[in-house]
């Protein structure tokens, strides 16, 4: 019996060792790819407009009798672009996100969690926490190309980031993935030149002739450092203002329109009802 037990354990150990060896090989092969790219998803907002008893990023989207939290959609967008590491910025109350998404392997990306600490004061920003949330992951994003998307949005096509990144030119510092909207008062609207370079960001205008908004963004290290300086040294918090300052400073922004694309923001119950209507029509 003792001999059988030792032999059994030995066989089990060999099998376990081989399994771990294969796992290590897979992960080592994965991690040598696209190490200069990183996803960035801010999810530190309080979600007070919806008043849900759980983080709004876990709001259930049910299609074909399957549950999918809204935040999983942007992870799918990032995974479709080959992003293997994503920084998810949370606040101290978002432990349920850690419980659901874990280390990210089930969603095609490794997730690092960054806690955004509370920031007192505001310079009049319409989204005073966004710039701080994006900058909170500076220790992970510096020196890399950043793929930024919001955790409470649903963007189509699924490969929105990949489509935009494929158009990247060496001189581009920032690429805005753009969608047509009929509600400019809710979004950052984009004014383009004839060559699709960005002239100006007009944040949530009450009246405008602009029809294109930015939905997600890809940027290179130059903008990461510009953002860091604006937040940490100049005390700015309005992300639209920071982008416009970057334009004035000479950074090159380019807009890429998502032809036939859709962008759904689940910030209010009205928007949730609109999403349900769209899905029923599909």
Coordinates of C-alpha atoms in Angstrom, one line a residue:
X1 CA 0.0 0.0 0.0
X2 CA 2.8 2.4 0.9
X3 CA 4.6 1.6 -2.4
X4 CA 1.4 2.1 -4.4
X5 CA 0.8 5.4 -2.6
X6 CA 4.3 6.6 -3.4
X7 CA 3.9 5.6 -7.0
X8 CA 0.6 7.3 -7.3
X9 CA 1.9 10.5 -5.7
X10 CA 4.9 10.4 -8.0
X11 CA 2.7 10.0 -11.1
X12 CA 0.5 12.8 -9.9
X13 CA 3.5 15.0 -9.2
X14 CA 4.8 14.3 -12.7
X15 CA 1.4 15.2 -14.3
X16 CA 1.1 18.3 -12.1
X17 CA 4.7 19.4 -13.0
X18 CA 4.0 18.9 -16.7
X19 CA 0.7 20.8 -16.5
X20 CA 2.4 23.7 -14.7
X21 CA 5.2 23.6 -17.3
X22 CA 2.6 24.0 -20.1
X23 CA 0.9 26.8 -18.2
X24 CA 4.2 28.6 -17.7
X25 CA 5.1 28.2 -21.4
X26 CA 1.7 29.6 -22.5
X27 CA 2.0 32.6 -20.2
X28 CA 5.6 33.3 -21.1
X29 CA 4.7 33.2 -24.8
X30 CA 1.7 35.5 -24.3
X31 CA 3.6 38.1 -22.3
X32 CA 6.3 38.7 -24.9
X33 CA 3.6 40.0 -27.3
X34 CA 2.4 43.6 -27.2
X35 CA 4.1 44.5 -23.9
X36 CA 4.2 48.1 -25.1
X37 CA 0.3 48.3 -25.2
X38 CA -2.0 48.6 -22.2
X39 CA -5.7 49.0 -21.7
X40 CA -7.0 51.7 -19.3
X41 CA -10.5 51.5 -17.9
X42 CA -11.7 54.0 -15.2
X43 CA -14.3 52.5 -13.0
X44 CA -14.0 54.7 -9.9
X45 CA -17.2 56.7 -10.2
X46 CA -19.8 56.5 -7.5
X47 CA -22.7 55.9 -9.9
X48 CA -25.0 58.1 -7.8
X49 CA -27.4 58.8 -10.8
X50 CA -28.5 55.2 -11.0
X51 CA -28.5 54.5 -7.3
X52 CA -27.8 50.8 -7.7
X53 CA -27.0 48.5 -4.8
X54 CA -23.9 47.3 -6.7
X55 CA -21.3 49.0 -8.9
X56 CA -22.9 50.3 -12.1
X57 CA -20.1 48.5 -14.0
X58 CA -21.8 45.2 -13.1
X59 CA -25.2 46.3 -14.5
X60 CA -26.5 43.1 -16.1
X61 CA -26.9 43.0 -19.9
X62 CA -28.9 39.9 -20.7
X63 CA -29.0 38.7 -24.3
X64 CA -29.7 35.2 -25.5
X65 CA -30.4 34.2 -21.9
X66 CA -26.8 34.9 -20.9
X67 CA -25.6 37.5 -18.3
X68 CA -22.9 39.9 -19.1
X69 CA -22.0 42.9 -17.0
X70 CA -21.6 46.1 -18.9
X71 CA -17.9 46.5 -18.1
X72 CA -17.2 43.3 -19.8
X73 CA -17.9 44.9 -23.2
X74 CA -15.0 47.2 -23.1
X75 CA -12.7 44.3 -22.0
X76 CA -14.0 42.5 -25.1
X77 CA -13.1 45.6 -27.2
X78 CA -9.6 45.6 -25.7
X79 CA -9.1 41.9 -26.1
X80 CA -10.1 42.1 -29.8
X81 CA -7.2 44.6 -30.2
X82 CA -4.7 42.2 -28.7
X83 CA -4.4 44.0 -25.4
X84 CA -3.1 41.6 -22.8
X85 CA -2.8 43.9 -19.8
X86 CA -5.4 46.3 -18.6
X87 CA -5.4 48.7 -15.7
X88 CA -8.8 49.0 -14.1
X89 CA -9.1 52.1 -11.9
X90 CA -11.5 51.6 -9.0
X91 CA -12.3 53.3 -5.7
X92 CA -12.3 51.8 -2.2
X93 CA -15.9 50.6 -2.5
X94 CA -15.6 48.6 -5.7
X95 CA -14.5 45.3 -4.2
X96 CA -17.3 43.5 -6.2
X97 CA -15.4 44.3 -9.4
X98 CA -12.4 42.4 -8.1
X99 CA -14.7 39.5 -7.1
X100 CA -16.2 39.2 -10.6
X101 CA -13.3 40.0 -12.9
X102 CA -10.5 38.5 -10.8
X103 CA -7.1 38.6 -12.5
X104 CA -8.8 38.9 -15.9
X105 CA -7.8 35.6 -17.5
X106 CA -11.4 34.7 -18.2
X107 CA -11.8 37.8 -20.3
X108 CA -8.6 37.6 -22.3
X109 CA -6.5 40.2 -20.5
X110 CA -4.5 40.4 -17.3
X111 CA -6.1 43.0 -15.0
X112 CA -4.1 45.2 -12.6
X113 CA -6.3 47.2 -10.1
X114 CA -5.5 50.7 -9.3
X115 CA -7.2 52.5 -6.4
X116 CA -8.1 56.1 -7.1
X117 CA -8.0 58.2 -3.9
X118 CA -10.5 60.9 -3.4
X119 CA -9.7 64.3 -4.8
X120 CA -11.0 67.4 -3.1
X121 CA -11.9 70.5 -5.1
X122 CA -12.5 71.0 -8.7
X123 CA -11.6 73.5 -11.4
X124 CA -15.1 73.5 -12.8
X125 CA -14.8 70.3 -14.8
X126 CA -17.9 68.6 -16.1
X127 CA -16.1 65.3 -15.3
X128 CA -13.8 66.3 -12.4
X129 CA -12.7 62.7 -11.6
X130 CA -11.8 61.4 -15.1
X131 CA -8.4 63.0 -15.5
X132 CA -7.4 62.0 -12.0
X133 CA -8.6 58.4 -12.7
X134 CA -6.6 58.1 -15.9
X135 CA -3.5 59.6 -14.3
X136 CA -3.8 57.3 -11.3
X137 CA -2.4 54.4 -13.4
X138 CA 0.6 56.4 -14.5
X139 CA 3.0 54.0 -12.9
X140 CA 1.6 51.3 -15.3
X141 CA 0.9 53.3 -18.4
X142 CA 4.1 55.4 -18.7
X143 CA 6.1 54.5 -21.8
X144 CA 3.3 52.6 -23.3
X145 CA 0.6 53.1 -25.9
X146 CA -2.7 53.4 -23.9
X147 CA -6.1 52.1 -25.1
X148 CA -8.7 54.0 -23.0
X149 CA -12.4 53.0 -22.8
X150 CA -15.2 53.6 -20.3
X151 CA -16.5 50.8 -18.1
X152 CA -20.2 51.8 -18.5
X153 CA -20.4 51.9 -22.3
X154 CA -21.1 49.5 -25.1
X155 CA -19.3 50.2 -28.3
X156 CA -19.7 48.5 -31.7
X157 CA -17.9 47.2 -33.7
X158 CA -16.3 44.9 -31.2
X159 CA -12.9 45.6 -32.8
X160 CA -13.2 49.4 -32.5
X161 CA -9.8 49.8 -30.9
X162 CA -8.2 47.5 -33.5
X163 CA -9.8 49.4 -36.4
X164 CA -8.4 52.7 -35.0
X165 CA -5.0 51.4 -34.1
X166 CA -4.5 50.0 -37.6
X167 CA -4.7 53.5 -39.0
X168 CA -2.1 54.9 -36.7
X169 CA 0.6 57.1 -38.3
X170 CA 4.0 57.7 -36.8
X171 CA 3.2 61.4 -36.2
X172 CA 0.0 60.6 -34.2
X173 CA 0.1 61.3 -30.5
X174 CA -3.6 60.7 -29.9
X175 CA -6.3 58.9 -31.9
X176 CA -9.9 59.6 -31.1
X177 CA -12.4 56.9 -32.0
X178 CA -15.4 58.8 -33.1
X179 CA -19.1 58.1 -33.3
X180 CA -22.1 60.0 -34.6
X181 CA -24.5 61.2 -31.9
X182 CA -27.8 63.1 -31.7
X183 CA -27.1 64.1 -28.1
X184 CA -24.0 66.4 -28.2
X185 CA -24.9 67.8 -24.8
X186 CA -23.8 64.6 -23.2
X187 CA -20.5 64.0 -24.9
X188 CA -17.1 65.4 -25.9
X189 CA -17.7 66.7 -29.4
X190 CA -14.9 66.8 -31.9
X191 CA -14.1 69.5 -34.5
X192 CA -11.9 68.1 -37.3
X193 CA -9.9 69.6 -40.1
X194 CA -10.2 68.3 -43.7
X195 CA -7.4 65.8 -43.1
X196 CA -9.1 64.4 -39.9
X197 CA -6.7 66.1 -37.5
X198 CA -8.5 67.4 -34.5
X199 CA -8.9 71.2 -34.1
X200 CA -10.9 71.3 -30.9
X201 CA -12.8 69.3 -28.3
X202 CA -16.1 70.9 -27.3
X203 CA -17.3 69.3 -24.1
X204 CA -21.0 68.7 -23.7
X205 CA -22.2 71.8 -25.7
X206 CA -25.8 72.9 -25.3
X207 CA -25.9 74.0 -28.9
X208 CA -23.5 73.0 -31.7
X209 CA -23.2 72.1 -35.3
X210 CA -20.9 69.2 -34.4
X211 CA -22.2 65.7 -34.8
X212 CA -19.2 63.5 -34.0
X213 CA -18.2 62.6 -30.4
X214 CA -15.2 60.7 -29.1
X215 CA -16.0 57.4 -27.5
X216 CA -12.7 55.9 -26.7
X217 CA -9.1 57.0 -27.2
X218 CA -5.6 55.6 -28.0
X219 CA -2.6 57.7 -27.0
X220 CA 1.1 57.4 -27.1
X221 CA 3.6 58.2 -24.2
X222 CA 3.8 61.9 -25.1
X223 CA 0.2 62.4 -24.0
X224 CA 0.6 60.2 -20.9
X225 CA 3.3 62.6 -19.7
X226 CA 1.3 65.7 -20.7
X227 CA -1.6 64.4 -18.6
X228 CA 0.6 63.6 -15.7
X229 CA 2.1 67.1 -15.7
X230 CA -1.4 68.7 -16.1
X231 CA -2.8 66.8 -13.1
X232 CA 0.1 66.5 -10.8
X233 CA 2.0 69.8 -11.4
X234 CA -0.7 72.2 -12.7
X235 CA -3.6 70.9 -10.7
X236 CA -5.9 70.5 -13.6
X237 CA -8.8 68.1 -13.6
X238 CA -11.0 68.8 -16.6
X239 CA -10.0 66.2 -19.2
X240 CA -11.5 68.1 -22.1
X241 CA -9.5 71.2 -21.1
X242 CA -6.3 69.1 -20.8
X243 CA -6.8 67.6 -24.3
X244 CA -7.3 71.1 -25.8
X245 CA -4.2 72.3 -24.0
X246 CA -2.3 69.4 -25.5
X247 CA -3.6 70.4 -29.0
X248 CA -2.4 74.0 -28.4
X249 CA 1.0 72.6 -27.2
X250 CA 1.5 70.9 -30.6
X251 CA 0.5 67.3 -29.9
X252 CA -1.2 65.8 -32.9
X253 CA -4.7 64.4 -32.4
X254 CA -6.5 62.6 -35.2
X255 CA -10.1 61.4 -35.4
X256 CA -11.1 58.0 -36.8
X257 CA -14.8 57.7 -37.5
X258 CA -16.4 54.4 -36.8
X259 CA -18.6 53.9 -39.9
X260 CA -21.8 52.2 -38.9
X261 CA -20.6 52.1 -35.3
X262 CA -22.7 52.6 -32.2
X263 CA -22.0 54.0 -28.8
X264 CA -24.2 53.4 -25.8
X265 CA -23.6 55.1 -22.4
X266 CA -25.4 53.6 -19.4
X267 CA -25.1 56.6 -17.1
X268 CA -28.9 57.1 -16.6
X269 CA -32.1 55.0 -16.6
X270 CA -33.1 56.9 -19.8
X271 CA -30.0 55.5 -21.5
X272 CA -30.6 52.0 -20.2
X273 CA -34.1 52.1 -21.7
X274 CA -32.7 53.3 -25.0
X275 CA -30.2 50.4 -24.9
X276 CA -33.0 47.9 -24.3
X277 CA -34.9 49.3 -27.2
X278 CA -31.9 49.0 -29.5
X279 CA -31.3 45.5 -28.5
X280 CA -34.9 44.5 -29.1
X281 CA -34.8 46.0 -32.6
X282 CA -31.7 43.9 -33.5

